[in-house]
Tab-separated table of C-alpha atoms and ligand atoms in Angstrom:
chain	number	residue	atom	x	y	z
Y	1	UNK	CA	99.443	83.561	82.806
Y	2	UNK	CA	102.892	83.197	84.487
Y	3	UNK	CA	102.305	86.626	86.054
Y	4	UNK	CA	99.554	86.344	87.543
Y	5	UNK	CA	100.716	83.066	89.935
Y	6	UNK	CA	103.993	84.829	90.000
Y	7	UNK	CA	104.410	85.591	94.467
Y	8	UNK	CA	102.389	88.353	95.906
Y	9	UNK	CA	105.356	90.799	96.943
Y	10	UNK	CA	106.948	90.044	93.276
Y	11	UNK	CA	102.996	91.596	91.556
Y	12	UNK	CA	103.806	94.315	89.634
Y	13	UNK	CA	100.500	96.046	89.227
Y	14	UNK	CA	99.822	98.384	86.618
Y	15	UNK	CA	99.615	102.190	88.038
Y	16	UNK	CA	97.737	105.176	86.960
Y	17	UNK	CA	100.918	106.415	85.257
Y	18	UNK	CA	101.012	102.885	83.064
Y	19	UNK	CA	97.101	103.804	81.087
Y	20	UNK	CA	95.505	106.880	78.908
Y	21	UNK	CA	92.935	107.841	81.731
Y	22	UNK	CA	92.378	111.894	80.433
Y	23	UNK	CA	88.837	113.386	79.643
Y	24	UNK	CA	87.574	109.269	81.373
Y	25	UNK	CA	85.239	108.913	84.218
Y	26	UNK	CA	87.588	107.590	86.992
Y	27	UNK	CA	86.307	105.658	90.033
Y	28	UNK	CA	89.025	105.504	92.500
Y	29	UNK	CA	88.905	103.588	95.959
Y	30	UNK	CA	90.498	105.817	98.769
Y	31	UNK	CA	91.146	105.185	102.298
Y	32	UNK	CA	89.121	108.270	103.671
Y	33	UNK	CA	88.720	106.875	106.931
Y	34	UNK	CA	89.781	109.500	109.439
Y	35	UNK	CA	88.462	111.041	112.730
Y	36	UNK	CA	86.006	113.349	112.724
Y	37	UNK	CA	84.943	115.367	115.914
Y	38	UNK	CA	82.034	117.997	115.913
Y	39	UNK	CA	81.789	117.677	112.121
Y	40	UNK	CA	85.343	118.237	111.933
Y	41	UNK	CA	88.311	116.111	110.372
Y	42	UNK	CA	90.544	116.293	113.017
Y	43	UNK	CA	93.641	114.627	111.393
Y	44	UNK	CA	93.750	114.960	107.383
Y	45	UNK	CA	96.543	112.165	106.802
Y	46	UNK	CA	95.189	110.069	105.231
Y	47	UNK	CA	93.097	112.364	103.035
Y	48	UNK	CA	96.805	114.415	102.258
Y	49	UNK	CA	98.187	110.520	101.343
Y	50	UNK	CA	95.624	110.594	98.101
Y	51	UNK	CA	96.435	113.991	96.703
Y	52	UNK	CA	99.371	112.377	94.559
Y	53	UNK	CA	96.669	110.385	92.388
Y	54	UNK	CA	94.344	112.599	92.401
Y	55	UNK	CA	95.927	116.248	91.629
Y	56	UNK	CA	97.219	113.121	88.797
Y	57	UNK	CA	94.435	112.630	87.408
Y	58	UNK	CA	92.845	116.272	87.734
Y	59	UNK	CA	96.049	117.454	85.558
Y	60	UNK	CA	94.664	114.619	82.944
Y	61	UNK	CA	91.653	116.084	82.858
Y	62	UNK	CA	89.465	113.163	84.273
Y	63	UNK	CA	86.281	112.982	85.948
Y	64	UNK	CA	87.391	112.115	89.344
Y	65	UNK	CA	84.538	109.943	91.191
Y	66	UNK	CA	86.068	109.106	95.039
Y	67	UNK	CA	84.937	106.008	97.114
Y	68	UNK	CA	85.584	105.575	100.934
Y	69	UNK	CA	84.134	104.023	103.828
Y	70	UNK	CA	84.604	105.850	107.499
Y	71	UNK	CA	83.817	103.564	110.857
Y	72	UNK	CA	81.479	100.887	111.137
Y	73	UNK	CA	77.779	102.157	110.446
Y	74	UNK	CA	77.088	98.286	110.273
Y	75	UNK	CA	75.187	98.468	106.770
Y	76	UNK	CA	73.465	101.380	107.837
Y	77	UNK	CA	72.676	105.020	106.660
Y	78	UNK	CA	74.196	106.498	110.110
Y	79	UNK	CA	74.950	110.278	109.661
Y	80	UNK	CA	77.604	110.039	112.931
Y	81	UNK	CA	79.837	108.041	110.426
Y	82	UNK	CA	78.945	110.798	107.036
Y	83	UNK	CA	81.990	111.521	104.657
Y	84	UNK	CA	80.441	115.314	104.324
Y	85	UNK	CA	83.617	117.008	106.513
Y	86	UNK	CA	85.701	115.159	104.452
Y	87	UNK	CA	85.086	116.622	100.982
Y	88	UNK	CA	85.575	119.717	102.773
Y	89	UNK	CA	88.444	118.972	103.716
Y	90	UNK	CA	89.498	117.648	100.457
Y	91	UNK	CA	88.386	120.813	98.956
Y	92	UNK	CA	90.270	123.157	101.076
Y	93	UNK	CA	93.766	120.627	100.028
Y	94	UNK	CA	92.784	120.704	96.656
Y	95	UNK	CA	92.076	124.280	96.571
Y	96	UNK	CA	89.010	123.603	93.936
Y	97	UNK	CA	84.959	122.398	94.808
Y	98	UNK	CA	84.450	118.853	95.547
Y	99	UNK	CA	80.911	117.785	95.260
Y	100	UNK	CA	79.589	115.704	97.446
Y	101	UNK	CA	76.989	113.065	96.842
Y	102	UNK	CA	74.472	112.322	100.165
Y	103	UNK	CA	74.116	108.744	98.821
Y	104	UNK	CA	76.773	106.342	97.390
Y	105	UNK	CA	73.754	104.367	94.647
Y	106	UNK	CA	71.104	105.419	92.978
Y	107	UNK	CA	69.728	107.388	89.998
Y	108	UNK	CA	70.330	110.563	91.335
Y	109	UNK	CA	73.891	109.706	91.991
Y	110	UNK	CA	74.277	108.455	88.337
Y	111	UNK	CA	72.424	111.411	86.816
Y	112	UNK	CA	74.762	113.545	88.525
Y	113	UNK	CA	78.085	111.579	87.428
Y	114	UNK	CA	76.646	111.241	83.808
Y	115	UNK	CA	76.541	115.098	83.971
Y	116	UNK	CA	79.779	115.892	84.845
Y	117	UNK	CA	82.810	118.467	83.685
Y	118	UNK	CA	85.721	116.969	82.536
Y	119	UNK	CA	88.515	118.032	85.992
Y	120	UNK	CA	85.551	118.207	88.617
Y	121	UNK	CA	85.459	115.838	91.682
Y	122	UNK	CA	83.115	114.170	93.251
Y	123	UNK	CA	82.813	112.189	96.924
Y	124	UNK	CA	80.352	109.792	97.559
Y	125	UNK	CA	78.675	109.136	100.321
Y	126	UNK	CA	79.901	106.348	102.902
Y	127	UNK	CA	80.468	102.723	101.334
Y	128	UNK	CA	79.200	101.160	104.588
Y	129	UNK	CA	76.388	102.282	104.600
Y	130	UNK	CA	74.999	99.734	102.923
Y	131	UNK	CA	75.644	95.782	104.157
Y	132	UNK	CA	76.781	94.918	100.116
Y	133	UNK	CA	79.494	96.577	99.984
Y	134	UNK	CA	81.489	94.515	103.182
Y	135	UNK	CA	79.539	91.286	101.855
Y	136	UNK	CA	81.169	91.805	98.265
Y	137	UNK	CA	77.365	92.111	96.214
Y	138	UNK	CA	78.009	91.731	92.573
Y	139	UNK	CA	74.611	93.734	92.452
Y	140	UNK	CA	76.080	96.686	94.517
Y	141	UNK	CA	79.369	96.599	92.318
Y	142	UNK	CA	77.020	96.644	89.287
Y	143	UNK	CA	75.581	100.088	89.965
Y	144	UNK	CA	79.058	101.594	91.654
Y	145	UNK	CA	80.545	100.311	88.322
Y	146	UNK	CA	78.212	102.133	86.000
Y	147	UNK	CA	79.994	105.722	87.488
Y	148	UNK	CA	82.973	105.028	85.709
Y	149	UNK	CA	85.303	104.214	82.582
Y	150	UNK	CA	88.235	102.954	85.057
Y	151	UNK	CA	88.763	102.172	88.564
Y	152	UNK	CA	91.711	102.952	90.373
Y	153	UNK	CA	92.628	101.479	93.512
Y	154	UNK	CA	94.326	103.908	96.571
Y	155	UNK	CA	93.408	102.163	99.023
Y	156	UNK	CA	96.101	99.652	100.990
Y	157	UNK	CA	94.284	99.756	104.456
Y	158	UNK	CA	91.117	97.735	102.956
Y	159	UNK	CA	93.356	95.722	100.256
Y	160	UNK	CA	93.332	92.658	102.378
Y	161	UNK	CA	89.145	92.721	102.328
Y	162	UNK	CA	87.467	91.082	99.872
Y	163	UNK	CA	84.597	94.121	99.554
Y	164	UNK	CA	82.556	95.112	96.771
Y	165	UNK	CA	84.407	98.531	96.124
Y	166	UNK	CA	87.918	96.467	96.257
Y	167	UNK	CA	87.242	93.600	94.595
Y	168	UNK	CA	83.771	93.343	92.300
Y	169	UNK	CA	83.708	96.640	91.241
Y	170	UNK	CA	87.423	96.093	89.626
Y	171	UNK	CA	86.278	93.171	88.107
Y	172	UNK	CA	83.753	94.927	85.796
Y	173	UNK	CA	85.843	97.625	84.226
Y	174	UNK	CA	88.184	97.465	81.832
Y	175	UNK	CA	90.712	99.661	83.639
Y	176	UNK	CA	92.233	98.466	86.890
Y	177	UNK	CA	95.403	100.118	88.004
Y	178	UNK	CA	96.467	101.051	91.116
Y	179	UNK	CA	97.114	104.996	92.724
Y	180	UNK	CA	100.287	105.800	93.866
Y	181	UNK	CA	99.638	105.449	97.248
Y	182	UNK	CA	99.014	101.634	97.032
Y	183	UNK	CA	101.734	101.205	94.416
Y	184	UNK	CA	104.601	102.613	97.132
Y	185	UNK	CA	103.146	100.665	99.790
Y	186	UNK	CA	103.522	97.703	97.184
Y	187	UNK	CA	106.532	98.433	96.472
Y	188	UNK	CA	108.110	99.318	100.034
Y	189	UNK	CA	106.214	96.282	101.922
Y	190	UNK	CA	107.210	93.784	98.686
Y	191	UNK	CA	110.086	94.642	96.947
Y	192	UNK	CA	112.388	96.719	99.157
Y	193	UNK	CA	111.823	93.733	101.841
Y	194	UNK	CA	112.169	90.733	99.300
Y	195	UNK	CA	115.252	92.225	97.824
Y	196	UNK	CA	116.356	94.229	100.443
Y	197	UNK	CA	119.813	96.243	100.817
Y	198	UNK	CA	121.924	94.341	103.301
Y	199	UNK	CA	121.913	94.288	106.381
Y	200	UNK	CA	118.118	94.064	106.825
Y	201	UNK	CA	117.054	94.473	110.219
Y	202	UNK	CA	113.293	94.340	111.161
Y	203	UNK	CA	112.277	95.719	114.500
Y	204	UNK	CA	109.278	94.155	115.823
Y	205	UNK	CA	107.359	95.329	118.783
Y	206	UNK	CA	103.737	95.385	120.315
Y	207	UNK	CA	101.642	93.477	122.996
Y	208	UNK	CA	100.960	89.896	121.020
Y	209	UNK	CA	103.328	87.205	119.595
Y	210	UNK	CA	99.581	85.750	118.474
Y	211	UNK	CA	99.136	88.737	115.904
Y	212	UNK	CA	102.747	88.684	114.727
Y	213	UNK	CA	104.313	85.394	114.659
Y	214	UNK	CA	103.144	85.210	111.137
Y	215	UNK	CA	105.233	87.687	110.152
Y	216	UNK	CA	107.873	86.899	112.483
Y	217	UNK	CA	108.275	83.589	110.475
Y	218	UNK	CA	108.210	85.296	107.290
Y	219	UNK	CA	110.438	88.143	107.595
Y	220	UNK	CA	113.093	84.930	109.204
Y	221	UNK	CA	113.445	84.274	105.643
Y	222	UNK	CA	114.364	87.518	104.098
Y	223	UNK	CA	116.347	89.569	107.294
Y	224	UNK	CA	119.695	89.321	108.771
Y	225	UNK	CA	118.697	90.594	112.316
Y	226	UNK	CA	115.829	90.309	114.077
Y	227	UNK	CA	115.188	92.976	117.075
Y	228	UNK	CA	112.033	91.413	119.270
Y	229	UNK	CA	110.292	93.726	122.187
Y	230	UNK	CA	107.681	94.855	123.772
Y	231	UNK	CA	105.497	92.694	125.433
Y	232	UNK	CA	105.928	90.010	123.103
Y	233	UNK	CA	109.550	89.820	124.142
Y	234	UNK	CA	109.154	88.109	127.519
Y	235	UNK	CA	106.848	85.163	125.420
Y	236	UNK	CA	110.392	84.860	124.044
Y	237	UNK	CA	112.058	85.197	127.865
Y	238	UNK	CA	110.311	82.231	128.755
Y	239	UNK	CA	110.721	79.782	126.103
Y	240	UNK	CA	114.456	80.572	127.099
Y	241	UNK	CA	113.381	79.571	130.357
Y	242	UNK	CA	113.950	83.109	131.815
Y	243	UNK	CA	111.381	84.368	134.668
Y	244	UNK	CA	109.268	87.147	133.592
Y	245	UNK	CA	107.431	87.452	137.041
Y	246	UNK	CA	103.590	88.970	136.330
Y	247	UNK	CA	104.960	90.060	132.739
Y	248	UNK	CA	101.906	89.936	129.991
Y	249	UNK	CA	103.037	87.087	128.258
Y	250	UNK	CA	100.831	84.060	126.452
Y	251	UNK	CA	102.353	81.118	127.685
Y	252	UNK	CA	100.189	78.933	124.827
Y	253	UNK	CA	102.416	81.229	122.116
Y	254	UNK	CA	105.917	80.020	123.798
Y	255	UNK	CA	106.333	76.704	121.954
Y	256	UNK	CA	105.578	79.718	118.454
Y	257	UNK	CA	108.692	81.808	120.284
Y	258	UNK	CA	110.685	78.124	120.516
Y	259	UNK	CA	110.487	77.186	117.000
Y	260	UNK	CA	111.286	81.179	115.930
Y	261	UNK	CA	114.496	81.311	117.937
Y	262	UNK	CA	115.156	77.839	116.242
Y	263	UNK	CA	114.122	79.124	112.813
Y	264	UNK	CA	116.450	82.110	113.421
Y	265	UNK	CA	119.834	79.915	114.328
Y	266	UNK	CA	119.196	77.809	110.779
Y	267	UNK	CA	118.740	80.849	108.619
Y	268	UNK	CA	121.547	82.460	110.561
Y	269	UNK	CA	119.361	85.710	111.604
Y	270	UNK	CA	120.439	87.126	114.601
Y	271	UNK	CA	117.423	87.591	117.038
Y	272	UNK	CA	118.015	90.214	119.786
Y	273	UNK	CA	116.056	90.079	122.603
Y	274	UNK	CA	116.203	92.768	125.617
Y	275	UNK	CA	119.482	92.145	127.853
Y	276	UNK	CA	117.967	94.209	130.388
Y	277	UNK	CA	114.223	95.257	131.696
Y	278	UNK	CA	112.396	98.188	133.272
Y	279	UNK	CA	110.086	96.665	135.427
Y	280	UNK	CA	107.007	98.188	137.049
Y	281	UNK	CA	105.180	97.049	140.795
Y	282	UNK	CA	102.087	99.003	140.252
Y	283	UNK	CA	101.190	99.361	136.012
Y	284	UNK	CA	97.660	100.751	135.333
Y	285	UNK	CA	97.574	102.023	131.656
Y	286	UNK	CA	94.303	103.589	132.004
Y	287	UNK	CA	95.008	105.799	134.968
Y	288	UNK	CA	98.599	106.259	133.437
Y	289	UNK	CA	100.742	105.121	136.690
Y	290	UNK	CA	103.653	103.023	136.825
Y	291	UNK	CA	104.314	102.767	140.360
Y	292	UNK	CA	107.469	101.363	141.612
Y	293	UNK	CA	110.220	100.763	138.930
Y	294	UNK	CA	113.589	99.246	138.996
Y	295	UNK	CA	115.960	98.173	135.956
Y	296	UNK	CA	117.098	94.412	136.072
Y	297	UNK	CA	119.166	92.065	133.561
Y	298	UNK	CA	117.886	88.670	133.406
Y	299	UNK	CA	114.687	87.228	135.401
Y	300	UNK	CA	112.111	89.546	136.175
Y	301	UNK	CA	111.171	89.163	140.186
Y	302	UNK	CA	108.111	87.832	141.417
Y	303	UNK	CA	105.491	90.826	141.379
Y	304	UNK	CA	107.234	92.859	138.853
Y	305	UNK	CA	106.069	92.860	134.890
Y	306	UNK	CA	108.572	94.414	132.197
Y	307	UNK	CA	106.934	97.624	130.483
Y	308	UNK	CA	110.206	99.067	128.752
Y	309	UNK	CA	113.337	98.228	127.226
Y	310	UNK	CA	116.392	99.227	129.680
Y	311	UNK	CA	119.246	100.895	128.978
Y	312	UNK	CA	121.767	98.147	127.872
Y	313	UNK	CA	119.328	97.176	125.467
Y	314	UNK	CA	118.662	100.337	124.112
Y	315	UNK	CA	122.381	100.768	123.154
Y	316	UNK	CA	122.502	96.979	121.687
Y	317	UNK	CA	119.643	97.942	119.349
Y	318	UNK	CA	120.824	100.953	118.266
Y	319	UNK	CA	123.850	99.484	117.268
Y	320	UNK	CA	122.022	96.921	115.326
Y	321	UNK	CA	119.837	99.664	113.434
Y	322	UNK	CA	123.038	101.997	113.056
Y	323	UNK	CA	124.533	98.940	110.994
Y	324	UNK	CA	121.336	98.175	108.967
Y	325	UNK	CA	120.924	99.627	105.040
Y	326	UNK	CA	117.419	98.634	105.126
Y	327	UNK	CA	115.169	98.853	107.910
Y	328	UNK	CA	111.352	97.611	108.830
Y	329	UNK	CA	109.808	98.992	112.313
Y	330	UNK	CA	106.373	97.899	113.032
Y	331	UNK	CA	105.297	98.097	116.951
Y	332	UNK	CA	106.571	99.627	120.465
Y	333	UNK	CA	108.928	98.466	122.619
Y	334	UNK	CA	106.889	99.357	125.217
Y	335	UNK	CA	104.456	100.551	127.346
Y	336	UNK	CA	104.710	103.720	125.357
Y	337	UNK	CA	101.292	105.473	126.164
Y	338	UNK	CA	103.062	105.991	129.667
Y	339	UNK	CA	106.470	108.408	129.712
Y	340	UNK	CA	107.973	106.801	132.023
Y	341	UNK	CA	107.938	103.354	130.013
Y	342	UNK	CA	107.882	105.476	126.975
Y	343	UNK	CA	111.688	106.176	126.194
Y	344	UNK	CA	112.512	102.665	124.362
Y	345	UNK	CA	110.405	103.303	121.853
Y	346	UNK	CA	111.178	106.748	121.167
Y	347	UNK	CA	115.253	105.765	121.617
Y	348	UNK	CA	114.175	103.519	118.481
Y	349	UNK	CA	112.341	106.275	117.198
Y	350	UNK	CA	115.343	108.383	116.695
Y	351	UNK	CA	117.698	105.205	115.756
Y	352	UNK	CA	115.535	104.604	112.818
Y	353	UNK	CA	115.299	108.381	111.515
Y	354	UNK	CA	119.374	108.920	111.955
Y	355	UNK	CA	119.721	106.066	109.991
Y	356	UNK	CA	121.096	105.943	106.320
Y	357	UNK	CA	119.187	102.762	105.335
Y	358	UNK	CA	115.712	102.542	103.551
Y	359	UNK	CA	113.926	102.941	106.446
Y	360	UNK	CA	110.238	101.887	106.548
Y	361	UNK	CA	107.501	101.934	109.562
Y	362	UNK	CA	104.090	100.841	110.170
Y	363	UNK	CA	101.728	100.252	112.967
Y	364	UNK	CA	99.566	103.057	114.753
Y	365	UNK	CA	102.043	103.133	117.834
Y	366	UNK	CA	105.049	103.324	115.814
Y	367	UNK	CA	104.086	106.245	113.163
Y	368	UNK	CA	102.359	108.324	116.649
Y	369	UNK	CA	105.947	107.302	118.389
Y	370	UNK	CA	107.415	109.152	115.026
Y	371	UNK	CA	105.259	112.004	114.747
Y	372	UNK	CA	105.200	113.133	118.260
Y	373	UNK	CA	109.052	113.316	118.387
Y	374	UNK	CA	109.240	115.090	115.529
Y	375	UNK	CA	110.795	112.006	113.842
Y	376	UNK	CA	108.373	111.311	110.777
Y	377	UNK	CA	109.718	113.311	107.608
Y	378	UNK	CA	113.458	111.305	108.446
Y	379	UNK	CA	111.664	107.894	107.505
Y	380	UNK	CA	111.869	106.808	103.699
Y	381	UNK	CA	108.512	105.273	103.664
Y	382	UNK	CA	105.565	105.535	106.434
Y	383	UNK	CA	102.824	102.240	105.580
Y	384	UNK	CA	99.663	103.541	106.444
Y	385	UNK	CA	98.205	100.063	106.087
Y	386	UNK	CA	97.688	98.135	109.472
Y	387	UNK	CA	96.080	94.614	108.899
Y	388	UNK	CA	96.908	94.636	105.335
Y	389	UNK	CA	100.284	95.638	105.715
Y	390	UNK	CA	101.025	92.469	108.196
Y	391	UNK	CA	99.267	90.343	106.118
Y	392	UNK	CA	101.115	91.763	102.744
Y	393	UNK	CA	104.408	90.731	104.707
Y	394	UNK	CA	103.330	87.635	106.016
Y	395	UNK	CA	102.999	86.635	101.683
Y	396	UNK	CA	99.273	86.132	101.636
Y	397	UNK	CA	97.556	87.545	97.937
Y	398	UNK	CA	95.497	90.993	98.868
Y	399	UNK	CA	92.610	90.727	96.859
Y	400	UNK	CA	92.275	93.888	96.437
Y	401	UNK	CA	95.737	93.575	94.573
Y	402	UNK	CA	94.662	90.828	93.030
Y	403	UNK	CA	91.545	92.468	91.624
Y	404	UNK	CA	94.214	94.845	89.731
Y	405	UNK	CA	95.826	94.811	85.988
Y	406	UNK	CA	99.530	93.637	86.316
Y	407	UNK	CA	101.867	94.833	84.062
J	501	AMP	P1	100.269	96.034	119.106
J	501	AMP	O1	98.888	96.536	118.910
J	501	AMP	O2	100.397	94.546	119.141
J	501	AMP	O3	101.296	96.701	118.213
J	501	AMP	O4	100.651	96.441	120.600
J	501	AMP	C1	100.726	97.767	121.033
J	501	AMP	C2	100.584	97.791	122.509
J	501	AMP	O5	101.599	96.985	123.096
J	501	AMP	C3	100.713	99.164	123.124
J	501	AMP	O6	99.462	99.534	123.639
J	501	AMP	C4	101.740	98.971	124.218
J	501	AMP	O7	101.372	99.583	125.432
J	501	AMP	C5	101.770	97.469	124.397
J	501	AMP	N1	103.025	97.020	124.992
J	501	AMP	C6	104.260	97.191	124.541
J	501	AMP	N2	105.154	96.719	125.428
J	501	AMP	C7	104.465	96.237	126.481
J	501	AMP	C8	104.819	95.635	127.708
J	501	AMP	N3	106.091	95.439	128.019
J	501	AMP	N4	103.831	95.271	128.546
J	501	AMP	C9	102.534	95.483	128.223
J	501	AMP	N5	102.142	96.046	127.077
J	501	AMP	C10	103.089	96.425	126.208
């Protein structure tokens, strides 16, 4: 089928809005994986991120069966890592009873499903707890499979595994659509930045060129500016042949920066790096302490290691951004766990949210850079993804996508 060779940000999956799912038994993957403390879900994002799909479904009158996994009980039944607080939680959003089910297999767990009221919604117990469902068992699928008349898909942060709940279970049911939670990320990470409104500018930050020269070399091909800091900047510095003095840099990633900045001039994308540097005697993260500081242009002195954009720069960004129509942030500009190395990254913040453009974030740093400024409900879309979303715009097939009806 054409479609289904057709490029990975040009899928158009099928959605829970695209099938007839009322009065079916609906097994839908979700990205419950939140922290917990003392029993307690202590930040319900994630959890708030499915309601779309499911308050969807609920209003179709489906059986709603949720999947998740939480932390890394290594195949284990580990109660630390139970998705109990959760579907209390849930219950308190949803403002109905969520049942929850102390075992994800089993009879008991199919009696119970077999039994149910059309509108009720059930949780299972953590995925992970068992070793199949990481190692993709087509036995494990089997009996997860059995709970339901269609599977739905919600969750993007696992999309790039290849596990049993996102990629044999999908396999065995007729239905396979996605929730509306993947299907923006889908459409924000693929279309919006394959046919973006121009000027795209991407904003890349964060403390490796290693984990995002991948995407660096993709995103070459579809942006008109390319903003580079953080750490990974003064990788960058040196293959100009600039000093960078004790800066974190990985010197076996400079001939990657080379052939970017090279890649950049052919495709005509103009890559800004930092024009100026606050640099730091005396950084220790851990203790939060910055030392001495100074702000320099060029070469960073012997003994000195850049931890923030400087001023200069700050302004040439933020003219870049101001002039963009469609915008992709994804890391910090700098040592932003400290405030004194913090304000870069929260000047971008706020360049981002004033914009106009289609702006959309992602990365742990970035979204907590967003949230604690206040910043967060100015951004068009917020990727909750991580690995998959670097990997989704790096072009590689998600199998978890792939698992999926297209349209
Ligand atoms: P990443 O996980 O690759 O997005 O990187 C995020 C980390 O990069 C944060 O912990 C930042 O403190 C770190 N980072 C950003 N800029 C710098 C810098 N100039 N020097 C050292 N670490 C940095």
């Amino acid at each position: 089928m054409a479609q289904e060779s057709s490029p990975m940000a040009m899928r158009q999956v099928k959605t829970v809005a695209d099938v007839d799912l009322s009065g079916k038994r609906v097994l839908v993957r979700v990205d419950f994986n939140v922290p917990i403390a003392e029993e307690k879900v202590t930040d319900d994002t994630r959890i708030r991120a499915a309601l779309p799909t499911i308050e969807f479904l609920l209003n179709r009158s489906a059986k709603v069966i949720l999947m998740s996994h939480l932390g890394r009980p290594n195949g284990q039944k580990n109660l630390k890592y139970t998705l109990r607080p959760v579907a209390q939680t849930l219950s308190s959003l949803l403002r109905r009873p969520v049942l929850f089910l102390d075992d994800c297999i089993g009879q008991k767990v199919l009696e119970t499903i077999d039994e149910l009221d059309e509108g009720s919604v059930v949780l299972l117990e953590n995925l992970r707890f068992y070793g199949q469902e990481e190692a993709n068992d087509a036995k494990f699928a089997a009996q997860l499979a059995k709970y339901g008349d269609a599977y739905v898909d919600d969750a993007f942060g696992t999309a790039h595994r290849a596990h049993a709940s996102t990629v044999a279970v999908p396999k065995l049911l007729p239905i396979r659509v996605a929730g509306f939670l993947l299907a923006k990320e889908l459409e924000f990470l693929g279309a919006k930045t394959s046919h973006p409104e121009r000027p795209f500018v991407v904003v890349l930050g964060g403390a490796k060129v290693s984990d995002k020269i991948a995407v660096i070399d993709a995103l070459l091909d579809r942006c008109d500016s390319m903003i580079i800091g953080g750490a990974m900047a003064y990788t960058f510095k040196l293959a100009l042949g600039e000093s960078v003095g004790k800066s974190l840099v990985e010197p076996d990633r400079v001939n990657d920066a080379r052939r970017a900045l090279q890649k950049a001039q052919e495709k005509n994308v103009k890559l800004l790096l930092p024009v100026d540097t606050l640099c730091s005697d005396g950084l220790n993260v851990e203790k939060r302490t910055i030392g001495a500081t100074q702000i320099v242009d060029k070469d960073i002195p012997d003994g000195w290691e850049g931890v923030d954009i400087g001023p200069k720069t700050v302004r040439l960004f933020g003219k870049a951004i101001a002039a963009a129509k469609t915008i992709l942030w994804n890391g910090p500009v700098g040592v932003f766990e400290i405030p004194e190395s913090a304000r870069g990254t929260y000047a971008i913040a706020k360049f981002v949210a004033e914009s106009k453009a289609v702006s959309i974030v992602g990365g742990g740093d970035s979204i907590s850079a967003l949230n604690s400024s206040g910043y967060a409900k100015d951004i068009t879309f917020i990727s909750t993804g991580g690995g998959a979303s670097l990997e989704f715009l790096e072009g590689k097939e998600l199998p978890g996508v792939m698992a999926l009806q297209v349209k």
